[in-house]
mmCIF file of C-alpha atoms in Angstrom:
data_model
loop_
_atom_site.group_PDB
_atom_site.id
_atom_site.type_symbol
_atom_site.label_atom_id
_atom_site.label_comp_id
_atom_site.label_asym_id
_atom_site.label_seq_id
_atom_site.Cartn_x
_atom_site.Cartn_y
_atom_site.Cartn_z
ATOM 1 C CA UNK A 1 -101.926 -64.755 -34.311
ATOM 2 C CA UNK A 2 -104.838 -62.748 -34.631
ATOM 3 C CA UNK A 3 -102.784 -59.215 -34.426
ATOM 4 C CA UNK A 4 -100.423 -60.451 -37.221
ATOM 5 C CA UNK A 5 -103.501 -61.379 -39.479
ATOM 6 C CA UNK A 6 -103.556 -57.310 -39.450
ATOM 7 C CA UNK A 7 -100.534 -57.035 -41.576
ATOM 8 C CA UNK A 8 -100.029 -58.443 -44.950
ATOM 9 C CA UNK A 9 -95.611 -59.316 -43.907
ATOM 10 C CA UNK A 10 -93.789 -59.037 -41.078
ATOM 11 C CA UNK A 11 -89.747 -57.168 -42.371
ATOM 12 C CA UNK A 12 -87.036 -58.252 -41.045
ATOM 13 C CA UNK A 13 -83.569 -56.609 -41.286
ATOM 14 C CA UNK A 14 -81.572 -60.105 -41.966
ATOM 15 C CA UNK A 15 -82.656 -63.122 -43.253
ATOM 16 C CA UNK A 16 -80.799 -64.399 -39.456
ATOM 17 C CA UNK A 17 -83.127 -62.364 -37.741
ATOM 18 C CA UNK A 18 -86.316 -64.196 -39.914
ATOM 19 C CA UNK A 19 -85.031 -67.304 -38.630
ATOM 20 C CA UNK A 20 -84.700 -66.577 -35.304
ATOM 21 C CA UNK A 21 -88.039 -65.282 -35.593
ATOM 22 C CA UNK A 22 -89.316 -68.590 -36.611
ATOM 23 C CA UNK A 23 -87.371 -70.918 -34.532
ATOM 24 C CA UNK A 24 -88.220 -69.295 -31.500
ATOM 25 C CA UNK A 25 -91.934 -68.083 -32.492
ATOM 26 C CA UNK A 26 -93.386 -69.929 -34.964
ATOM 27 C CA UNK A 27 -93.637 -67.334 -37.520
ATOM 28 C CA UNK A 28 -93.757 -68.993 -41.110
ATOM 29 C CA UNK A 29 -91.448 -67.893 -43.280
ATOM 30 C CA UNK A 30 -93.702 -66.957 -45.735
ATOM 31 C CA UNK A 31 -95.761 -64.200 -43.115
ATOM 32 C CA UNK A 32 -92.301 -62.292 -43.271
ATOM 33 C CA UNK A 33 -89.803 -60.492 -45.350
ATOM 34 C CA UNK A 34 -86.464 -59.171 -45.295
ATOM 35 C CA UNK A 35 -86.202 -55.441 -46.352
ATOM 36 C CA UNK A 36 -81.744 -55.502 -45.291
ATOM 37 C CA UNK A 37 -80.565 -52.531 -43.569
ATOM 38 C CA UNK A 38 -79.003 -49.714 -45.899
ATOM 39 C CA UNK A 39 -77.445 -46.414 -44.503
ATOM 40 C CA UNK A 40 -75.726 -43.367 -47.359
ATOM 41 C CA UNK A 41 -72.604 -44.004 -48.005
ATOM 42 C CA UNK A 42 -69.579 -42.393 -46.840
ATOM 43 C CA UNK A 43 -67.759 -40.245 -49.185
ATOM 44 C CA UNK A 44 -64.861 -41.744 -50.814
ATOM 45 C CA UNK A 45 -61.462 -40.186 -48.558
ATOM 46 C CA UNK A 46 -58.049 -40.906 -48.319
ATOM 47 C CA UNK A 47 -57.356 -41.899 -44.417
ATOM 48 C CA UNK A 48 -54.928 -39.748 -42.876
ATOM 49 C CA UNK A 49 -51.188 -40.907 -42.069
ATOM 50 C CA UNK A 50 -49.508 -40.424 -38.914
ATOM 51 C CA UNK A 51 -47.801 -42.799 -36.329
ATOM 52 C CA UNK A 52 -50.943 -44.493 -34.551
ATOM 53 C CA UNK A 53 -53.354 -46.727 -35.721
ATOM 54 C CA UNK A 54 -56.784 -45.171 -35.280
ATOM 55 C CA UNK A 55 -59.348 -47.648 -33.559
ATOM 56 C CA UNK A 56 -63.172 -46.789 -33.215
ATOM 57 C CA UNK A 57 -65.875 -48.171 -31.391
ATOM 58 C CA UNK A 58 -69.262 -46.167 -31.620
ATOM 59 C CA UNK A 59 -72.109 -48.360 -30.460
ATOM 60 C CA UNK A 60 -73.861 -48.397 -27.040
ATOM 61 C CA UNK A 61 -71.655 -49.590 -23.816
ATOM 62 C CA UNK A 62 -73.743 -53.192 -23.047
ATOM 63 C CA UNK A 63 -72.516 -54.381 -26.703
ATOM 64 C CA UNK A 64 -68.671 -55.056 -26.175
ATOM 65 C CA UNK A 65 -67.329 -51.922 -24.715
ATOM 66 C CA UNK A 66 -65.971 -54.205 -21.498
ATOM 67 C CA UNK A 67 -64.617 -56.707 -23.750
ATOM 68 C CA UNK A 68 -63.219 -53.895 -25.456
ATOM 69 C CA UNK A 69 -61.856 -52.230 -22.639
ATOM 70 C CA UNK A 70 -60.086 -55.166 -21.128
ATOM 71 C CA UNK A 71 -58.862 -56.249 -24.698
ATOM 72 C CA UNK A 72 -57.006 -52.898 -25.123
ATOM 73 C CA UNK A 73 -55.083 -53.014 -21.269
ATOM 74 C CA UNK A 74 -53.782 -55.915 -22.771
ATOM 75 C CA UNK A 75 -52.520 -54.509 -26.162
ATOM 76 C CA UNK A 76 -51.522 -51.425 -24.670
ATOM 77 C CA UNK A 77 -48.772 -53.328 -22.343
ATOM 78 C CA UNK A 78 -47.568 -54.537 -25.537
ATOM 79 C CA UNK A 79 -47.010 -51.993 -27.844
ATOM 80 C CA UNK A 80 -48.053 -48.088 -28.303
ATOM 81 C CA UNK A 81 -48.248 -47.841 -31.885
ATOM 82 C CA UNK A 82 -52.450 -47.094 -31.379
ATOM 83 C CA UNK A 83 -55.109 -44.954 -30.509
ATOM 84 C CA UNK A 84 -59.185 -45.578 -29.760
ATOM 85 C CA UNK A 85 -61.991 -43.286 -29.891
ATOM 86 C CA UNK A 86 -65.072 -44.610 -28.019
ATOM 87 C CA UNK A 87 -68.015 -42.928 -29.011
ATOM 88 C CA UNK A 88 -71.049 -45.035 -25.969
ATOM 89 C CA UNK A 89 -73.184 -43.702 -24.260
ATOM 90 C CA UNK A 90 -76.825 -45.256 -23.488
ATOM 91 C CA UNK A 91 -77.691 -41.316 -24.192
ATOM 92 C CA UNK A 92 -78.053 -42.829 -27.807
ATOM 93 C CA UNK A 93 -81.409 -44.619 -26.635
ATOM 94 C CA UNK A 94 -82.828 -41.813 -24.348
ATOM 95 C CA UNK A 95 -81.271 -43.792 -21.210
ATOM 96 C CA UNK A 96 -78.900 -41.125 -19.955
ATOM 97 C CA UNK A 97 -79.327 -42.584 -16.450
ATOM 98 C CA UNK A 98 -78.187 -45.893 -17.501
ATOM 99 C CA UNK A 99 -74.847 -44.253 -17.824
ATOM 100 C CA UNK A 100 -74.920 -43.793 -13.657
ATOM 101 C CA UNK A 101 -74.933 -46.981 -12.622
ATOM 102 C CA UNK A 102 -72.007 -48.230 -11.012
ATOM 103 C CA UNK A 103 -71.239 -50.606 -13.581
ATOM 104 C CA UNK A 104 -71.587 -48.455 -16.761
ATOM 105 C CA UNK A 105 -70.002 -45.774 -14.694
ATOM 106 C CA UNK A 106 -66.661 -47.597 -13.659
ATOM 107 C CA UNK A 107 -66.161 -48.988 -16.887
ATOM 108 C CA UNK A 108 -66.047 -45.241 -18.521
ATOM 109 C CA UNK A 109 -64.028 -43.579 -15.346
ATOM 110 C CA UNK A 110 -61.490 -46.482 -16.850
ATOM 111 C CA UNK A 111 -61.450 -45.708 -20.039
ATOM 112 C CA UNK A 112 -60.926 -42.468 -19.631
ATOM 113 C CA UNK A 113 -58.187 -43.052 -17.482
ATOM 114 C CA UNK A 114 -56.459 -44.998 -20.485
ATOM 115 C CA UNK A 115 -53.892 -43.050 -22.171
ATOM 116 C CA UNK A 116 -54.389 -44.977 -25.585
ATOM 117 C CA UNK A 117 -58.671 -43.993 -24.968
ATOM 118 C CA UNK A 118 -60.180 -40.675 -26.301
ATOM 119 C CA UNK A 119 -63.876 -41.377 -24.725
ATOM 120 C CA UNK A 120 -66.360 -39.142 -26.297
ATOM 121 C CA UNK A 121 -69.966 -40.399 -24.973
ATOM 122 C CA UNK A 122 -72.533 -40.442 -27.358
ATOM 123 C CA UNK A 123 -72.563 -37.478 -29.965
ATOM 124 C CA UNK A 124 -74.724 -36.775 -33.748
ATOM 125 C CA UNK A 125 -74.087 -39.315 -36.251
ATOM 126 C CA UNK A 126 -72.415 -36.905 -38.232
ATOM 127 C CA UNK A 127 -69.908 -36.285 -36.117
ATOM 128 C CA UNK A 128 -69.204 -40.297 -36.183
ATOM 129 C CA UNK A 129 -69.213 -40.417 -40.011
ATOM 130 C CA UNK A 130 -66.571 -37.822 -40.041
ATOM 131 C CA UNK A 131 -64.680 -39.854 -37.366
ATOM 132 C CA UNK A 132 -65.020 -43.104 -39.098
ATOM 133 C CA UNK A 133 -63.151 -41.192 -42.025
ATOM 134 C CA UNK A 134 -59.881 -40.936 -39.911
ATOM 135 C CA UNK A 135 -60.131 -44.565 -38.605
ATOM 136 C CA UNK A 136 -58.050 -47.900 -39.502
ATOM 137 C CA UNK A 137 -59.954 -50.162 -37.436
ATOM 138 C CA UNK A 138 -63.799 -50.653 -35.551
ATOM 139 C CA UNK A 139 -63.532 -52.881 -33.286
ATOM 140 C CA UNK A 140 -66.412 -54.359 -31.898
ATOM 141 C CA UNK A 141 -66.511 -57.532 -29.572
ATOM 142 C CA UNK A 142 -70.012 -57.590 -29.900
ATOM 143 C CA UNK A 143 -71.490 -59.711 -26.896
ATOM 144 C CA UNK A 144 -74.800 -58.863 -28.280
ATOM 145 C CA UNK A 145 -76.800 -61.018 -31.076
ATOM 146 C CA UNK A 146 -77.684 -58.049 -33.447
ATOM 147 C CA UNK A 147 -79.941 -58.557 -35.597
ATOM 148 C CA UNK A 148 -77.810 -56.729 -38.109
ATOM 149 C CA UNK A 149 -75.336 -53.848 -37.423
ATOM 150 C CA UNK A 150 -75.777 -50.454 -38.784
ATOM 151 C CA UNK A 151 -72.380 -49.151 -36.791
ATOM 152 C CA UNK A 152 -70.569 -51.891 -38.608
ATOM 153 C CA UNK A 153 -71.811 -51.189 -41.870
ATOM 154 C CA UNK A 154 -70.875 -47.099 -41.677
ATOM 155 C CA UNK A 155 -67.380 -48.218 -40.741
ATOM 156 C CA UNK A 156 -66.945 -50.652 -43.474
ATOM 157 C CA UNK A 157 -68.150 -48.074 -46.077
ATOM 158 C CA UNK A 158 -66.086 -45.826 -44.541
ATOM 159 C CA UNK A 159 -62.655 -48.476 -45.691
ATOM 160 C CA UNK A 160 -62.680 -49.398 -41.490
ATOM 161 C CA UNK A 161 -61.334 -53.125 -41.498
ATOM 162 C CA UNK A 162 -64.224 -54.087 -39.060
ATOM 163 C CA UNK A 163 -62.887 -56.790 -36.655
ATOM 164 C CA UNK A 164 -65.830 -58.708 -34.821
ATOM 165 C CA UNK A 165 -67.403 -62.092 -33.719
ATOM 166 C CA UNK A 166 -69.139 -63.810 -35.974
ATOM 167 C CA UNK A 167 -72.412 -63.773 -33.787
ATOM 168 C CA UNK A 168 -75.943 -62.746 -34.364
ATOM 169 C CA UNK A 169 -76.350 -61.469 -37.611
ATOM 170 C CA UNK A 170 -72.887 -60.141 -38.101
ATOM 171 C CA UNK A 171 -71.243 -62.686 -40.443
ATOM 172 C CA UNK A 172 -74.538 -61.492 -42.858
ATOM 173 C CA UNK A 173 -74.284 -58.037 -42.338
ATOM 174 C CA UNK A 174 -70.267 -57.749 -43.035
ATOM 175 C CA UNK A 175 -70.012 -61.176 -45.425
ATOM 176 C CA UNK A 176 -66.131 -61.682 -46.316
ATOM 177 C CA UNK A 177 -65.415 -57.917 -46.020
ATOM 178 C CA UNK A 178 -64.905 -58.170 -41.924
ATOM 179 C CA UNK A 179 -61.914 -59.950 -39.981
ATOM 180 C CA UNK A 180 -64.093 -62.061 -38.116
ATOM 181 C CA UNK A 181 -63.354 -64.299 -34.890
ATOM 182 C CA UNK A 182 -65.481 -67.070 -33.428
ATOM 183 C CA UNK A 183 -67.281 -65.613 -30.687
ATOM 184 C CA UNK A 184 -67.467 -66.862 -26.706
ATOM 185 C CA UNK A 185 -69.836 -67.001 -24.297
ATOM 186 C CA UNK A 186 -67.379 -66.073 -21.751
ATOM 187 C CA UNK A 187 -66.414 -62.807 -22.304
ATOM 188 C CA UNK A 188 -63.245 -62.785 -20.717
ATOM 189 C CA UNK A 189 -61.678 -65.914 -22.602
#
């Protein structure tokens, strides 16, 4: 208590977050604020035509990217109509070495292995911007309670039907503009 008397509000990025914030901590509503997360838009574009549906994920591996990855060996024994650039990497955060673990490790050696999988690693947001321009769908099976969701909000402004669970923060951050699904605590249900 006597470090937040040092600052006049605490922001918050979601009003889900705030709450969270005082469920969990005590914080009274009325020591906080919510200043929402804003990014520049994406330039208006026409996305390209061609035969495949273009899928994106672009967020760090320990949000979804396993979900992901055993969601599209599924699809892909159905049909071939699609294609998915994964742009993860825990490079994003400075953790390069996080990447080496066995777990992060195997799960990229697989998706690169995928024929249906262009896996990038982690690369400038600009070069995800321009990717998001050439993409149908971001999916994101978000096992992760974000507090509000910056990747989501590029792809939506980029015309990217965003398909995700309605967890966290996300049904605030995408309102009705998101095909959302309720999400499970078992990610492999």
């Amino acid at each position: 208590i006597k470090n937040r008397e040092k600052f006049a509000k605490l922001v918050f990025v979601s009003n889900w977050q705030q709450y969270a914030f005082m469920k969990y901590l005590n914080i009274p509503y009325e020591e906080g604020i919510v200043i929402k997360n804003a990014i520049d838009p994406i330039p208006e574009h026409t996305k390209p035509k061609g035969d495949k549906i273009k899928i994106i994920y672009h967020s760090t591996p320990h949000r979804g990217l396993a979900v992901l990855q055993m969601a599209l060996e599924l699809l892909s024994k159905k049909r071939d109509d699609f294609e998915v650039d994964v742009y993860s990497s825990f490079r994003l955060y400075g953790w390069g070495q996080q990447d080496e673990q066995e777990e992060w490790k195997h799960l990229f050696d697989r998706l690169r292995e995928m024929d249906c999988v262009n896996y990038h690693g982690s690369v400038p947001n600009d070069e995800i911007r321009k990717a998001l321009t050439s993409a149908h769908i971001f999916a994101y099976p978000s096992t992760y309670q974000e507090t509000s969701c910056l990747c989501a909000i590029e792809a939506m402004s980029a015309g990217c039907l965003a398909v995700l669970p309605n967890f966290g923060a996300l049904p605030e951050t995408c309102g009705d503009f998101a095909w959302m699904y309720n999400w499970e605590s078992d990610p492999g249900a």
